Short mmCIF file of C-alpha atoms and ligand atoms in Angstrom, two decimals:
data_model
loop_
_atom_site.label_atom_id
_atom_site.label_comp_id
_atom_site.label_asym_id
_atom_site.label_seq_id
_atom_site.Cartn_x
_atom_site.Cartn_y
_atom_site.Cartn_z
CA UNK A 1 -9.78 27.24 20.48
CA UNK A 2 -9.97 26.23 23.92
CA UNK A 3 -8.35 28.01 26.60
CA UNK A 4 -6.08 25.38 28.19
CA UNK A 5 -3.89 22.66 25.89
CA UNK A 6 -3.82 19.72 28.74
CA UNK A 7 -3.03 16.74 27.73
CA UNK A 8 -3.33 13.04 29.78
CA UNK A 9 -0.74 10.16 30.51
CA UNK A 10 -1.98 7.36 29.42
CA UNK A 11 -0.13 5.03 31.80
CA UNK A 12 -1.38 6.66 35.21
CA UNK A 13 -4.77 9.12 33.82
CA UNK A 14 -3.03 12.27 35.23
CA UNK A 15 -3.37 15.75 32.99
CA UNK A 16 -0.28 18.14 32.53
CA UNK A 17 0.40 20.84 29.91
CA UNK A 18 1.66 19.83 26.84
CA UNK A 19 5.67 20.34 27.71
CA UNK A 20 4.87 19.48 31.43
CA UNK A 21 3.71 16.09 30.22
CA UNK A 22 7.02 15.31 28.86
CA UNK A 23 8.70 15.46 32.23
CA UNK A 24 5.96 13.54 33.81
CA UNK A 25 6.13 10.86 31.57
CA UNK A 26 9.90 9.74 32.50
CA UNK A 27 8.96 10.03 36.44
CA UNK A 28 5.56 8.33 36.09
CA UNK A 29 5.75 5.77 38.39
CA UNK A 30 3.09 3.56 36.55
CA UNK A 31 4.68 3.78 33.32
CA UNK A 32 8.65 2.83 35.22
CA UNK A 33 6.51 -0.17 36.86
CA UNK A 34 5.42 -1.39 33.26
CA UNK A 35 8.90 -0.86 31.46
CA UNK A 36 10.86 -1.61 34.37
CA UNK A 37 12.85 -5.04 33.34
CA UNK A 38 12.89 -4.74 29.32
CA UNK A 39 15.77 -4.87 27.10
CA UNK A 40 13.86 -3.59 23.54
CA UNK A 41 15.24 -0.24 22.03
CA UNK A 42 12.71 2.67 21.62
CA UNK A 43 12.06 5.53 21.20
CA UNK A 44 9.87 8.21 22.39
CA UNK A 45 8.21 10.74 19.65
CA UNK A 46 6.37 13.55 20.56
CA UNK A 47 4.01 13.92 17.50
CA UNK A 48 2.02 17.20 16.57
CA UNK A 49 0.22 19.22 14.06
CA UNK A 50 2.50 21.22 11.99
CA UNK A 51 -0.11 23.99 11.67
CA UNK A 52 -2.02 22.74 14.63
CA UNK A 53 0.01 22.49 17.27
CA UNK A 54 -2.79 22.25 19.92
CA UNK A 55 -3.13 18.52 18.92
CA UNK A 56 -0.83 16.27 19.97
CA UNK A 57 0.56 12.88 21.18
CA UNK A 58 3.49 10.95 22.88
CA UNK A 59 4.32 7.47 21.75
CA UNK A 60 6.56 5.30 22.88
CA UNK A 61 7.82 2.96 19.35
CA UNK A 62 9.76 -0.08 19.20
CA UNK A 63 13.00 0.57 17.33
CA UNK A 64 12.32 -2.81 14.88
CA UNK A 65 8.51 -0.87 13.94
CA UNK A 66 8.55 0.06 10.53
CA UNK A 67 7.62 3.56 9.27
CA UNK A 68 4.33 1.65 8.02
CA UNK A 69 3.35 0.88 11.64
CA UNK A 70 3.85 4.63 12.24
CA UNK A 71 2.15 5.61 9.42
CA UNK A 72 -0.69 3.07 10.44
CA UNK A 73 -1.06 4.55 13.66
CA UNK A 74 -1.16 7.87 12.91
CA UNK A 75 -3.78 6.86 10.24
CA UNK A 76 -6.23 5.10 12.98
CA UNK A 77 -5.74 7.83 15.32
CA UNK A 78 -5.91 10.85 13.51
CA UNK A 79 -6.11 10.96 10.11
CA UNK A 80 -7.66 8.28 7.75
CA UNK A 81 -11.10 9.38 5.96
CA UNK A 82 -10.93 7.22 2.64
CA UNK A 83 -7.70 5.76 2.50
CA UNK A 84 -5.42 8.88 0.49
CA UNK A 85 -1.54 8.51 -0.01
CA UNK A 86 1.06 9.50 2.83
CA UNK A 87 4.37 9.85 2.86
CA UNK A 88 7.44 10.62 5.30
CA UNK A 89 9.88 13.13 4.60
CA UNK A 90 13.33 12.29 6.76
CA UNK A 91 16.29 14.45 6.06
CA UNK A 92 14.86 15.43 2.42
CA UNK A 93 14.19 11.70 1.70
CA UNK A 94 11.33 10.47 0.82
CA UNK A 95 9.51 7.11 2.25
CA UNK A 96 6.55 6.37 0.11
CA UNK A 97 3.35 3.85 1.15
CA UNK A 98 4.45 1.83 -2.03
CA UNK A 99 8.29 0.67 -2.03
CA UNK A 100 7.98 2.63 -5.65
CA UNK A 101 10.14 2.95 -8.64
CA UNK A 102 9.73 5.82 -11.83
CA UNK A 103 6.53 7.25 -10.47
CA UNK A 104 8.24 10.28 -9.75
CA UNK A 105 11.14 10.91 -11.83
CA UNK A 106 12.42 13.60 -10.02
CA UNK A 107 13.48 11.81 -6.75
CA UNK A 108 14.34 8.84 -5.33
CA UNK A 109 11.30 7.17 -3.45
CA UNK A 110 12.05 5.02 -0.41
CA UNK A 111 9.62 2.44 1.18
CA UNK A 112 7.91 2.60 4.30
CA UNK A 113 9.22 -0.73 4.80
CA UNK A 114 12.58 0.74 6.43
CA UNK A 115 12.79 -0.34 10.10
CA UNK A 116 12.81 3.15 12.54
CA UNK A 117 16.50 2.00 14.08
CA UNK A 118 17.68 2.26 9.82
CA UNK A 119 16.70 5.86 9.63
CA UNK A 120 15.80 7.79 12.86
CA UNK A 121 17.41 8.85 15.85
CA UNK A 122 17.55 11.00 18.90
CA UNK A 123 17.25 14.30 18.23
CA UNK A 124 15.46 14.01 14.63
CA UNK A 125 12.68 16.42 13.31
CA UNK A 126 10.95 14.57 10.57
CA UNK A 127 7.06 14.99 8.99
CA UNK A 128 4.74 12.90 7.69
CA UNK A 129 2.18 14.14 5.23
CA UNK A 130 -1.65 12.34 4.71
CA UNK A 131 -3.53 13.03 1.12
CA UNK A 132 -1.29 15.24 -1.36
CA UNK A 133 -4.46 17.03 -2.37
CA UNK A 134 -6.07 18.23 1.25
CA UNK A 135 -2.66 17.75 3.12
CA UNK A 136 -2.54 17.00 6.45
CA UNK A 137 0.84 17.14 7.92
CA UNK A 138 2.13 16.24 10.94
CA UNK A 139 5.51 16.90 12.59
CA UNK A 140 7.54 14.39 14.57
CA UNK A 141 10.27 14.85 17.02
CA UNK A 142 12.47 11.96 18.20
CA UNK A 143 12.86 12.45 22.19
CA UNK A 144 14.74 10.02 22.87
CA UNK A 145 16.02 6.79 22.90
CA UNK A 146 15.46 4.10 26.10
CA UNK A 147 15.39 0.42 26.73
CA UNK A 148 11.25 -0.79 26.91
CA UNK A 149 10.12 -3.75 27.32
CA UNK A 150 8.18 -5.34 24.22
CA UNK A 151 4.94 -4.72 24.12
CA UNK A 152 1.57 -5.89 21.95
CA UNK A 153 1.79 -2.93 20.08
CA UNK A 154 4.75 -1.61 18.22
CA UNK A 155 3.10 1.88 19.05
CA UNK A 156 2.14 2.75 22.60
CA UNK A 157 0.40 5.80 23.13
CA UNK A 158 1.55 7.11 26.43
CA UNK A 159 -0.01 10.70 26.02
CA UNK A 160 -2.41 12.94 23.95
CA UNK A 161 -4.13 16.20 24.53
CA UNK A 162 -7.63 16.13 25.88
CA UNK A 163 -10.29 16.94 23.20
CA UNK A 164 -10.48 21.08 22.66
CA UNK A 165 -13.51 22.37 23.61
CA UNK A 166 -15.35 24.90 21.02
CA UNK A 167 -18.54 26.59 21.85
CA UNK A 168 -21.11 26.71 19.61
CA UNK A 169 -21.56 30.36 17.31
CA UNK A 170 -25.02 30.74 18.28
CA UNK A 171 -26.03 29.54 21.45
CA UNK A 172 -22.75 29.40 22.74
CA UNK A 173 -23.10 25.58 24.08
CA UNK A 174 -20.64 23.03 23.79
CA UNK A 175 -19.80 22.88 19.49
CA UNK A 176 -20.45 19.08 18.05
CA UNK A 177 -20.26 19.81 14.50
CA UNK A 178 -18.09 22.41 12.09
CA UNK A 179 -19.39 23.59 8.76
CA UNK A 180 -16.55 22.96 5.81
CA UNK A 181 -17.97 25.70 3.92
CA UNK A 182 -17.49 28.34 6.75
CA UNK A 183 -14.76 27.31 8.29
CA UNK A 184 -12.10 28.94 5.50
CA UNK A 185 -13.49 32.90 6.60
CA UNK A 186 -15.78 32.41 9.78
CA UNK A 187 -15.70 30.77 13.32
CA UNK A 188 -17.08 27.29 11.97
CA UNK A 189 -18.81 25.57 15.06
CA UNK A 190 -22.45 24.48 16.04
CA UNK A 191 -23.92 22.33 18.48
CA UNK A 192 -26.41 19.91 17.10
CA UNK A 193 -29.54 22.12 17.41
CA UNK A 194 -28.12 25.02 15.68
CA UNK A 195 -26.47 22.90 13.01
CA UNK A 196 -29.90 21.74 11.98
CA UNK A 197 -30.62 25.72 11.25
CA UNK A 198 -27.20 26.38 9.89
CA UNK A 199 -28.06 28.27 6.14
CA UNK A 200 -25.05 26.02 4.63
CA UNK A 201 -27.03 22.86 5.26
CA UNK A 202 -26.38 19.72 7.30
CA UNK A 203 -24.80 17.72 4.38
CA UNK A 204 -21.58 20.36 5.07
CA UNK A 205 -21.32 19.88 8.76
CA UNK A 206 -18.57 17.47 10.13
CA UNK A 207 -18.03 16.50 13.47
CA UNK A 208 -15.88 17.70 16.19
CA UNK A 209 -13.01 15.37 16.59
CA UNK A 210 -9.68 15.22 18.51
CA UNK A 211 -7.26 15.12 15.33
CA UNK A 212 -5.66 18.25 13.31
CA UNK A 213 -7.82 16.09 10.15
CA UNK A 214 -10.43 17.91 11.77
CA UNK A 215 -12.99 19.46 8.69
CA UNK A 216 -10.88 18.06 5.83
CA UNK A 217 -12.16 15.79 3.43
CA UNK A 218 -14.90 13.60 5.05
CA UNK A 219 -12.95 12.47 8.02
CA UNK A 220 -15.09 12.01 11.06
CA UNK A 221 -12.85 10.48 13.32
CA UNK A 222 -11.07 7.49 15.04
CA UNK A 223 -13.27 4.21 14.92
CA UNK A 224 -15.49 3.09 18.37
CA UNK A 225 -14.94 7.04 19.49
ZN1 ZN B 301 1.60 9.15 34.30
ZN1 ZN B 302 -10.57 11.68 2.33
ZN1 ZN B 303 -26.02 26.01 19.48
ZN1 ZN B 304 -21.64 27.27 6.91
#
């Protein structure tokens, strides 16, 4: 794991640490310039690993998004490799992709379709979790609530941590790739030359990305990074 967790605002390029950047991000000048005149709701979610705490991301959400344009963006940005199930978990609730009926007995299944301002608020921990075989789950934290002015996007990334740097095993250059089949009892990382060599073969290696997804299942990353 790499040394220092910085993170960068979005809005003005600047890098802070990761509870630094929350501070910043309600003086930054160029984000106050942007938002300045707007009347929308929002609110501000500081999004993280829940084992992985080293990645993570403030957005800035319109209080009429649905959880499905969460869930979307935390798919595009982090965690979709072949399209798997996710689900929210708010206050022991459930909010499944599917606005589903008996498939689980057991509970009671809300839809994703619920509009944020219907069931968050300030102050909220909640999770969302990505493929219920290789889980990835995530845990959100409702900041705070401001008036925004609408944007394009119903998510606005206004910060994320700057990729971790991990040095290759052998050579000790900068890591590209991770071998799935080491990574559960050894230091998992190769650069590209020493991946080739690797005795667990090239068909295990997965790239270095900037998402806790990171190794699991086949997921290599955002799109056009
Ligand atoms: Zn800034
Ligand atoms: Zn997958
Ligand atoms: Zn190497
Ligand atoms: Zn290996």
């Amino acid at each position: 794991m790499g040394k220092l967790n910085q993170g960068k605002c979005y809005f003005c390029g600047k890098t802070f640490g990761k509870t630094g950047i929350r501070r910043h991000l309600d003086k930054c000048k160029e984000r106050s310039n942007k938002n300045s005149n707007g009347n929308e709701d929002h609110y501000i979610i500081r999004i993280q690993g829940y084992y992985q705490k080293e990645y993570w991301m403030y957005v800035e959400v319109s209080a009429n998004a649905t959880l499905k344009d969460l869930d979307q963006f935390l798919r595009d940005k982090w965690l979709e490799c072949c399209g798997h199930l996710s689900m929210f978990k708010i206050n022991g609730e459930i909010y499944d992709v599917e606005s589903s009926t008996d498939m689980f007995m057991f509970r009671r299944v809300n839809s994703m379709e619920e509009r944020l301002k219907d069931v968050i608020y300030k102050g909220l921990e909640f999770t969302h979790e990505y493929d219920f075989g290789s889980t990835t789950i995530l845990k959100l934290n409702v900041l705070s609530k401001e008036k925004g002015s609408k944007t394009k996007d119903k998510v606005v990334l206004m910060a994320r941590n700057l990729p971790i740097i991990y040095n290759c095993k052998k050579c000790g250059e900068q890591a590209t790739q991770l071998c799935v089949e080491c990574i559960y009892y050894e230091y998992p990382f190769y650069c590209d030359k020493c991946a080739k060599e690797h005795e667990c073969g090239e068909e295990m290696m997965l790239p270095v990305v900037n998402s806790p997804r990171m190794g699991v299942c086949g997921y290599c990353g955002e799109d056009g990074e």
